[in-house]
Amino acid sequence: MRTIRFIFALVTILPAMACNAQGNKEATAASKPGSVEAYYFHFNTRCVTCKTVEAEAKADLEILYPELVKSGKVSFKAVNLDDPSSKAIAEKLGVNGQTLLLVNGTQRINITNEGFLYARNDPEKFKAVIKEKVDGLLKR
Amino acid sequence: MNELLTGILESSQIPWLSALALGLMTAISPCPLATNITAIGFIGKDIENRNRVFVNGLLYTLGRAITYTSIALIIYLGADQFKFSGFFQHYGEKFIGPLLIIIGLLLLDVIPIRFPGVGSVANTIQNKTRWRYVDVLLLGLVFALAFCPYSGVLYFGMLIPLTVTSASGLYLPFVFAVATGIPVIIFAWVLAYTVSGIGSLYQKVKTFEYWFRRIIAVLFMLVGIYYIIRVYC
């Protein structure tokens, strides 16, 4: 019985001992007309590909639309779904899991699959996908 | 390899080939590496019997297939795909760390409880019960639930849409599961083949097996701790 109690304590305490709560920058969703907001939703657990998807998407937007990024018309936000403060934006955009989403008002384009397929293997192709989708949204 | 599989996925008009490519991409990605290593050890634990290792591998894959097909079936029958995938992506990896530690302790005989299928080191060697294959099946079943971020996207984002469009697609998760299991089976078998080749005497292999099982138990606990740190930090 003592052993079981020890194991229970071990399993419960370990996560608390091993970790520090990680903060998350609060994200807001207020699309302006003619603007595109890119959101990358993730959890605490992040694999190499996940980090690459985020980094590539952010860098591509900055390279493709430097002026619009400066003026705030094109923006990129990473949102940690494990952080309670992300609940509002996740609910608003209807996101439950890891997602790379381009938003313009009510228009939403989910490019998660493309991100995970190309961000590591074919970054140029990923950039082309982002350009195509963002250009389309900006024209609306 | 990944480029090749992505190429197949893009150009393939054949659903089973896409499912196969997605499964292999999941299997070789670094994301589920920790669970794969643990699985290889567990499957290969019956090191003196290569056929047994092979059967273990098949059962492990069958366990994975049951999980993947069940989830697809539940979504096909009307469950909210996005909520479901969110749930698994959120909690899939969270239970695996504590579970691995508990399995490791069970294997080491620290917990004096007998579960069908999870025998202690001594128990599994001595008793050939009808439960002897159940543990690997259960391991496959549970490990498939541990969706890491990458495999979550491949399964829920790409395989499920292919699968749930019609009832005829419901075999695809099985193909996906087989592909995720193939590398694990191959590695476990190579391990068993190599080790049983080294030991000239049966008893030597037996001794090795005894210690190998203990190493596996420790490996379970180490990987469990790794998952706890990874997921909760």
CSV table of C-alpha atoms in Angstrom, one decimal:
chain,number,residue,atom,x,y,z
A,1,MET,CA,0.0,0.0,0.0
A,2,ARG,CA,2.9,2.3,0.9
A,3,THR,CA,4.5,1.6,-2.5
A,4,ILE,CA,1.2,2.5,-4.3
A,5,ARG,CA,1.0,5.7,-2.3
A,6,PHE,CA,4.6,6.5,-3.2
A,7,ILE,CA,4.0,5.9,-6.9
A,8,PHE,CA,0.8,8.0,-6.9
A,9,ALA,CA,2.7,10.8,-5.2
A,10,LEU,CA,5.6,10.4,-7.8
A,11,VAL,CA,3.2,10.6,-10.7
A,12,THR,CA,1.4,13.6,-9.3
A,13,ILE,CA,4.4,15.6,-8.1
A,14,LEU,CA,6.8,15.0,-11.0
A,15,PRO,CA,5.0,17.3,-13.5
A,16,ALA,CA,4.8,20.0,-10.9
A,17,MET,CA,8.5,19.7,-10.0
A,18,ALA,CA,9.7,19.5,-13.6
A,19,CYS,CA,7.9,22.5,-14.9
A,20,ASN,CA,7.4,26.1,-14.6
A,21,ALA,CA,4.2,27.6,-15.9
A,22,GLN,CA,4.7,29.2,-19.2
A,23,GLY,CA,3.1,32.5,-20.1
A,24,ASN,CA,1.6,33.4,-23.3
A,25,LYS,CA,1.2,36.7,-25.0
A,26,GLU,CA,-2.4,37.5,-25.2
A,27,ALA,CA,-3.8,37.6,-28.7
A,28,THR,CA,-6.7,39.6,-29.9
A,29,ALA,CA,-8.7,39.1,-33.0
A,30,ALA,CA,-10.0,42.2,-34.6
A,31,SER,CA,-9.7,42.0,-38.3
A,32,LYS,CA,-9.7,45.2,-40.2
A,33,PRO,CA,-10.9,45.4,-43.8
A,34,GLY,CA,-8.0,44.8,-46.2
A,35,SER,CA,-5.9,43.2,-43.6
A,36,VAL,CA,-4.8,39.6,-42.9
A,37,GLU,CA,-4.1,38.1,-39.6
A,38,ALA,CA,-2.1,34.9,-39.4
A,39,TYR,CA,-2.6,32.8,-36.3
A,40,TYR,CA,-0.5,29.8,-35.3
A,41,PHE,CA,-2.3,27.9,-32.5
A,42,HIS,CA,-0.2,25.3,-30.6
A,43,PHE,CA,0.0,23.5,-27.3
A,44,ASN,CA,2.9,23.4,-24.7
A,45,THR,CA,4.3,20.3,-26.5
A,46,ARG,CA,6.0,21.5,-29.6
A,47,CYS,CA,7.9,19.3,-32.1
A,48,VAL,CA,10.6,20.5,-34.5
A,49,THR,CA,8.2,20.6,-37.4
A,50,CYS,CA,5.7,22.7,-35.3
A,51,LYS,CA,8.4,25.2,-34.5
A,52,THR,CA,9.5,25.4,-38.1
A,53,VAL,CA,5.9,26.0,-39.3
A,54,GLU,CA,5.6,28.9,-37.0
A,55,ALA,CA,9.1,30.4,-37.8
A,56,GLU,CA,8.7,29.9,-41.6
A,57,ALA,CA,5.2,31.4,-41.7
A,58,LYS,CA,6.2,34.4,-39.7
A,59,ALA,CA,9.4,35.0,-41.7
A,60,ASP,CA,7.6,34.5,-45.0
A,61,LEU,CA,5.0,37.1,-44.1
A,62,GLU,CA,7.8,39.6,-43.2
A,63,ILE,CA,9.6,38.9,-46.5
A,64,LEU,CA,6.6,38.9,-48.7
A,65,TYR,CA,4.8,41.9,-47.2
A,66,PRO,CA,7.3,44.1,-45.4
A,67,GLU,CA,5.3,47.3,-45.7
A,68,LEU,CA,2.0,45.7,-44.7
A,69,VAL,CA,3.6,44.0,-41.7
A,70,LYS,CA,5.1,47.4,-40.7
A,71,SER,CA,1.8,49.1,-41.0
A,72,GLY,CA,0.0,46.3,-39.1
A,73,LYS,CA,-2.2,45.2,-42.0
A,74,VAL,CA,-0.5,41.9,-42.1
A,75,SER,CA,0.2,40.4,-38.7
A,76,PHE,CA,1.3,37.1,-37.2
A,77,LYS,CA,0.4,35.8,-33.7
A,78,ALA,CA,1.3,32.6,-32.0
A,79,VAL,CA,-1.3,31.4,-29.5
A,80,ASN,CA,-0.7,28.7,-26.9
A,81,LEU,CA,-3.9,26.7,-26.5
A,82,ASP,CA,-2.7,25.4,-23.1
A,83,ASP,CA,-2.8,29.0,-21.8
A,84,PRO,CA,-6.3,29.9,-20.4
A,85,SER,CA,-6.0,33.4,-21.9
A,86,SER,CA,-6.2,31.8,-25.4
A,87,LYS,CA,-9.7,30.5,-24.9
A,88,ALA,CA,-11.6,33.6,-26.2
A,89,ILE,CA,-9.7,33.8,-29.5
A,90,ALA,CA,-9.7,30.0,-30.0
A,91,GLU,CA,-13.5,29.9,-29.5
A,92,LYS,CA,-14.0,33.0,-31.7
A,93,LEU,CA,-12.1,31.4,-34.6
A,94,GLY,CA,-13.4,27.9,-33.9
A,95,VAL,CA,-10.0,26.4,-33.3
A,96,ASN,CA,-9.5,23.3,-31.1
A,97,GLY,CA,-6.1,22.0,-32.0
A,98,GLN,CA,-2.9,22.9,-33.7
A,99,THR,CA,-3.8,25.2,-36.5
A,100,LEU,CA,-2.2,27.7,-38.9
A,101,LEU,CA,-5.0,30.1,-39.9
A,102,LEU,CA,-5.2,33.1,-42.1
A,103,VAL,CA,-8.1,35.4,-41.2
A,104,ASN,CA,-9.6,38.4,-43.0
A,105,GLY,CA,-12.9,39.4,-41.3
A,106,THR,CA,-15.2,36.4,-41.6
A,107,GLN,CA,-12.9,34.7,-44.2
A,108,ARG,CA,-10.7,32.0,-42.8
A,109,ILE,CA,-8.2,29.9,-44.6
A,110,ASN,CA,-6.7,26.9,-42.8
A,111,ILE,CA,-3.2,26.1,-44.1
A,112,THR,CA,-2.1,23.7,-41.3
A,113,ASN,CA,-1.7,20.8,-43.6
A,114,GLU,CA,0.4,22.8,-46.1
A,115,GLY,CA,2.5,24.1,-43.2
A,116,PHE,CA,3.3,20.6,-41.9
A,117,LEU,CA,4.0,19.2,-45.3
A,118,TYR,CA,6.2,21.9,-46.7
A,119,ALA,CA,7.7,24.1,-44.0
A,120,ARG,CA,10.6,21.7,-43.4
A,121,ASN,CA,10.9,19.9,-46.7
A,122,ASP,CA,10.1,22.6,-49.2
A,123,PRO,CA,10.1,26.1,-47.6
A,124,GLU,CA,9.8,27.8,-51.0
A,125,LYS,CA,6.6,25.9,-51.8
A,126,PHE,CA,5.2,26.9,-48.3
A,127,LYS,CA,6.1,30.5,-49.1
A,128,ALA,CA,4.2,30.2,-52.4
A,129,VAL,CA,1.2,28.8,-50.6
A,130,ILE,CA,1.2,31.7,-48.1
A,131,LYS,CA,1.6,34.2,-50.9
A,132,GLU,CA,-1.3,32.8,-52.9
A,133,LYS,CA,-3.7,32.6,-49.9
A,134,VAL,CA,-2.8,36.0,-48.4
A,135,ASP,CA,-2.9,37.7,-51.8
A,136,GLY,CA,-6.4,36.2,-52.3
A,137,LEU,CA,-7.5,37.5,-48.9
A,138,LEU,CA,-6.1,41.0,-49.4
A,139,LYS,CA,-8.0,41.3,-52.7
A,140,ARG,CA,-11.3,40.8,-51.0
B,1,MET,CA,12.9,10.0,-47.4
B,2,ASN,CA,10.4,12.6,-46.1
B,3,GLU,CA,10.6,14.4,-49.4
B,4,LEU,CA,9.8,11.2,-51.2
B,5,LEU,CA,6.8,10.5,-49.0
B,6,THR,CA,5.5,14.1,-49.4
B,7,GLY,CA,5.9,13.7,-53.2
B,8,ILE,CA,3.9,10.4,-53.1
B,9,LEU,CA,1.2,12.1,-51.0
B,10,GLU,CA,0.9,15.0,-53.3
B,11,SER,CA,0.7,13.1,-56.6
B,12,SER,CA,-1.2,10.0,-55.4
B,13,GLN,CA,-4.7,9.6,-56.5
B,14,ILE,CA,-4.9,6.3,-54.7
B,15,PRO,CA,-6.2,6.6,-51.1
B,16,TRP,CA,-4.4,3.6,-49.7
B,17,LEU,CA,-1.1,4.9,-51.0
B,18,SER,CA,-1.7,8.2,-49.4
B,19,ALA,CA,-2.5,6.5,-46.1
B,20,LEU,CA,0.6,4.4,-46.4
B,21,ALA,CA,2.7,7.6,-47.0
B,22,LEU,CA,1.1,9.4,-44.1
B,23,GLY,CA,1.8,6.4,-41.8
B,24,LEU,CA,5.4,6.1,-42.8
B,25,MET,CA,5.8,9.9,-42.3
B,26,THR,CA,4.4,9.5,-38.8
B,27,ALA,CA,6.7,6.6,-38.1
B,28,ILE,CA,9.9,8.1,-39.2
B,29,SER,CA,9.3,11.6,-37.8
B,30,PRO,CA,11.3,12.5,-34.7
B,31,CYS,CA,8.1,13.4,-32.9
B,32,PRO,CA,7.0,9.9,-31.8
B,33,LEU,CA,10.5,8.7,-31.5
B,34,ALA,CA,10.4,8.2,-27.7
B,35,THR,CA,7.3,6.0,-27.8
B,36,ASN,CA,8.8,4.1,-30.8
B,37,ILE,CA,12.0,3.3,-28.9
B,38,THR,CA,9.9,2.1,-25.9
B,39,ALA,CA,7.8,0.0,-28.2
B,40,ILE,CA,10.8,-1.6,-29.9
B,41,GLY,CA,12.2,-2.6,-26.5
B,42,PHE,CA,8.8,-4.0,-25.3
B,43,ILE,CA,8.3,-5.9,-28.6
B,44,GLY,CA,11.8,-7.2,-28.5
B,45,LYS,CA,11.7,-8.3,-24.9
B,46,ASP,CA,11.1,-11.9,-25.8
B,47,ILE,CA,14.6,-11.9,-27.2
B,48,GLU,CA,15.2,-15.6,-27.2
B,49,ASN,CA,12.3,-16.2,-29.6
B,50,ARG,CA,12.5,-14.4,-32.9
B,51,ASN,CA,9.1,-15.6,-34.0
B,52,ARG,CA,7.6,-14.3,-30.8
B,53,VAL,CA,9.1,-10.9,-31.4
B,54,PHE,CA,7.6,-10.9,-34.9
B,55,VAL,CA,4.1,-11.8,-33.5
B,56,ASN,CA,4.5,-9.2,-30.8
B,57,GLY,CA,5.2,-6.6,-33.6
B,58,LEU,CA,2.1,-7.7,-35.5
B,59,LEU,CA,-0.1,-7.4,-32.4
B,60,TYR,CA,1.4,-4.0,-31.5
B,61,THR,CA,0.4,-2.9,-35.0
B,62,LEU,CA,-3.0,-4.4,-34.6
B,63,GLY,CA,-3.5,-2.5,-31.3
B,64,ARG,CA,-2.6,0.7,-33.2
B,65,ALA,CA,-5.0,-0.2,-36.0
B,66,ILE,CA,-7.8,-0.7,-33.5
B,67,THR,CA,-7.3,2.8,-32.0
B,68,TYR,CA,-6.9,4.6,-35.4
B,69,THR,CA,-9.9,2.8,-36.9
B,70,SER,CA,-12.1,3.3,-33.8
B,71,ILE,CA,-11.4,7.1,-33.8
B,72,ALA,CA,-12.1,7.3,-37.5
B,73,LEU,CA,-15.4,5.3,-37.0
B,74,ILE,CA,-16.5,7.6,-34.2
B,75,ILE,CA,-15.9,10.6,-36.4
B,76,TYR,CA,-17.6,8.9,-39.4
B,77,LEU,CA,-20.6,8.2,-37.2
B,78,GLY,CA,-21.0,11.9,-36.5
B,79,ALA,CA,-18.7,13.0,-33.7
B,80,ASP,CA,-17.4,16.6,-34.1
B,81,GLN,CA,-14.1,16.1,-35.9
B,82,PHE,CA,-12.6,19.4,-34.7
B,83,LYS,CA,-13.5,18.9,-31.1
B,84,PHE,CA,-12.4,15.3,-31.1
B,85,SER,CA,-9.0,16.1,-32.7
B,86,GLY,CA,-8.5,19.0,-30.3
B,87,PHE,CA,-9.2,16.7,-27.4
B,88,PHE,CA,-6.6,14.2,-28.5
B,89,GLN,CA,-4.1,16.8,-29.5
B,90,HIS,CA,-4.5,18.3,-26.1
B,91,TYR,CA,-4.6,15.3,-23.9
B,92,GLY,CA,-3.1,12.6,-26.1
B,93,GLU,CA,0.5,13.0,-24.8
B,94,LYS,CA,-0.4,14.1,-21.3
B,95,PHE,CA,-1.4,10.6,-20.0
B,96,ILE,CA,1.5,8.8,-21.6
B,97,GLY,CA,4.2,10.0,-19.2
B,98,PRO,CA,2.6,8.8,-16.0
B,99,LEU,CA,1.4,5.7,-17.7
B,100,LEU,CA,4.9,4.7,-18.9
B,101,ILE,CA,6.2,5.2,-15.3
B,102,ILE,CA,3.5,3.0,-13.9
B,103,ILE,CA,4.2,0.3,-16.6
B,104,GLY,CA,7.9,0.5,-15.8
B,105,LEU,CA,7.2,0.0,-12.1
B,106,LEU,CA,4.9,-2.9,-12.8
B,107,LEU,CA,7.6,-4.5,-14.9
B,108,LEU,CA,10.1,-4.1,-12.1
B,109,ASP,CA,7.7,-5.7,-9.7
B,110,VAL,CA,7.7,-2.6,-7.5
B,111,ILE,CA,3.9,-2.5,-7.5
B,112,PRO,CA,2.6,-5.8,-6.1
B,113,ILE,CA,-0.5,-5.8,-8.2
B,114,ARG,CA,-1.2,-8.2,-11.0
B,115,PHE,CA,-2.9,-6.9,-14.1
B,116,PRO,CA,-3.8,-9.3,-16.9
B,117,GLY,CA,-1.3,-8.6,-19.6
B,118,VAL,CA,1.2,-6.7,-17.6
B,119,GLY,CA,3.3,-9.4,-16.0
B,120,SER,CA,6.3,-8.7,-13.8
B,121,VAL,CA,9.7,-9.7,-15.1
B,122,ALA,CA,9.7,-13.0,-13.3
B,123,ASN,CA,6.1,-13.7,-13.9
B,124,THR,CA,6.3,-13.2,-17.7
B,125,ILE,CA,9.3,-15.5,-18.0
B,126,GLN,CA,7.8,-18.3,-15.9
B,127,ASN,CA,4.2,-18.2,-16.9
B,128,LYS,CA,2.9,-18.8,-20.3
B,129,THR,CA,-0.6,-17.7,-19.8
B,130,ARG,CA,-3.2,-16.8,-22.4
B,131,TRP,CA,-2.6,-13.2,-21.5
B,132,ARG,CA,0.9,-13.3,-22.8
B,133,TYR,CA,0.2,-11.5,-26.0
B,134,VAL,CA,-2.4,-9.1,-24.7
B,135,ASP,CA,0.2,-6.7,-23.2
B,136,VAL,CA,1.7,-5.8,-26.6
B,137,LEU,CA,-1.8,-5.3,-28.1
B,138,LEU,CA,-2.7,-3.0,-25.3
B,139,LEU,CA,0.6,-1.1,-25.7
B,140,GLY,CA,-0.2,-0.5,-29.4
B,141,LEU,CA,-3.7,0.6,-28.5
B,142,VAL,CA,-2.5,3.1,-25.9
B,143,PHE,CA,0.5,4.4,-27.8
B,144,ALA,CA,-1.6,5.2,-30.8
B,145,LEU,CA,-3.7,7.4,-28.6
B,146,ALA,CA,-0.6,9.5,-27.7
B,147,PHE,CA,-0.9,11.9,-30.7
B,148,CYS,CA,2.1,14.1,-30.8
B,149,PRO,CA,1.6,17.5,-32.6
B,150,TYR,CA,3.0,16.2,-35.9
B,151,SER,CA,1.2,12.9,-36.0
B,152,GLY,CA,-2.0,14.7,-34.9
B,153,VAL,CA,-1.9,16.9,-38.0
B,154,LEU,CA,-1.2,14.0,-40.3
B,155,TYR,CA,-3.9,11.8,-38.8
B,156,PHE,CA,-6.7,14.3,-38.1
B,157,GLY,CA,-5.8,16.9,-40.8
B,158,MET,CA,-5.0,14.6,-43.7
B,159,LEU,CA,-6.0,10.9,-43.1
B,160,ILE,CA,-9.4,11.5,-41.4
B,161,PRO,CA,-10.7,13.7,-44.3
B,162,LEU,CA,-9.7,11.0,-46.7
B,163,THR,CA,-11.3,8.3,-44.5
B,164,VAL,CA,-14.6,9.8,-43.5
B,165,THR,CA,-15.9,10.9,-46.9
B,166,SER,CA,-17.3,7.5,-47.5
B,167,ALA,CA,-17.7,4.2,-45.7
B,168,SER,CA,-15.3,2.6,-48.3
B,169,GLY,CA,-12.5,4.7,-46.8
B,170,LEU,CA,-12.7,3.2,-43.4
B,171,TYR,CA,-10.0,0.7,-44.2
B,172,LEU,CA,-7.5,3.5,-44.5
B,173,PRO,CA,-6.7,3.9,-40.8
B,174,PHE,CA,-5.7,0.2,-40.9
B,175,VAL,CA,-3.2,0.9,-43.7
B,176,PHE,CA,-2.0,4.0,-41.8
B,177,ALA,CA,-1.5,1.9,-38.6
B,178,VAL,CA,0.4,-0.8,-40.5
B,179,ALA,CA,2.7,1.8,-41.9
B,180,THR,CA,3.3,3.4,-38.5
B,181,GLY,CA,4.1,-0.1,-37.1
B,182,ILE,CA,6.5,-1.3,-39.9
B,183,PRO,CA,9.7,0.4,-38.7
B,184,VAL,CA,9.0,-0.6,-35.1
B,185,ILE,CA,8.6,-4.3,-36.2
B,186,ILE,CA,11.7,-4.2,-38.3
B,187,PHE,CA,13.9,-2.7,-35.6
B,188,ALA,CA,12.6,-5.0,-32.9
B,189,TRP,CA,13.2,-8.0,-35.1
B,190,VAL,CA,16.7,-6.9,-36.1
B,191,LEU,CA,17.4,-6.4,-32.4
B,192,ALA,CA,16.2,-9.9,-31.5
B,193,TYR,CA,18.0,-11.4,-34.5
B,194,THR,CA,21.3,-9.8,-33.6
B,195,VAL,CA,21.1,-10.6,-29.9
B,196,SER,CA,20.1,-14.2,-30.4
B,197,GLY,CA,22.9,-14.6,-32.9
B,198,ILE,CA,25.4,-13.4,-30.3
B,199,GLY,CA,24.5,-15.9,-27.6
B,200,SER,CA,25.9,-19.2,-28.4
B,201,LEU,CA,24.3,-20.8,-25.4
B,202,TYR,CA,20.6,-20.7,-24.7
B,203,GLN,CA,21.3,-19.9,-21.1
B,204,LYS,CA,23.3,-16.8,-22.0
B,205,VAL,CA,20.5,-15.5,-24.0
B,206,LYS,CA,18.1,-16.2,-21.1
B,207,THR,CA,20.3,-14.2,-18.7
B,208,PHE,CA,20.5,-11.4,-21.2
B,209,GLU,CA,16.8,-11.5,-21.6
B,210,TYR,CA,16.3,-11.2,-17.8
B,211,TRP,CA,18.4,-8.1,-17.7
B,212,PHE,CA,17.1,-6.8,-20.9
B,213,ARG,CA,13.6,-6.8,-19.4
B,214,ARG,CA,14.8,-4.8,-16.5
B,215,ILE,CA,16.5,-2.3,-18.9
B,216,ILE,CA,13.2,-2.0,-20.7
B,217,ALA,CA,11.4,-1.3,-17.4
B,218,VAL,CA,13.9,1.5,-16.7
B,219,LEU,CA,13.6,2.7,-20.3
B,220,PHE,CA,9.8,3.0,-19.8
B,221,MET,CA,10.3,5.1,-16.7
B,222,LEU,CA,12.9,7.4,-18.3
B,223,VAL,CA,10.8,7.9,-21.4
B,224,GLY,CA,7.8,8.6,-19.0
B,225,ILE,CA,9.8,11.3,-17.2
B,226,TYR,CA,10.8,12.7,-20.5
B,227,TYR,CA,7.2,13.0,-21.6
B,228,ILE,CA,6.2,14.6,-18.3
B,229,ILE,CA,8.8,17.2,-18.7
B,230,ARG,CA,8.0,17.7,-22.4
B,231,VAL,CA,4.3,17.9,-22.1
B,232,TYR,CA,3.8,19.8,-18.8
B,233,CYS,CA,6.6,22.5,-19.3
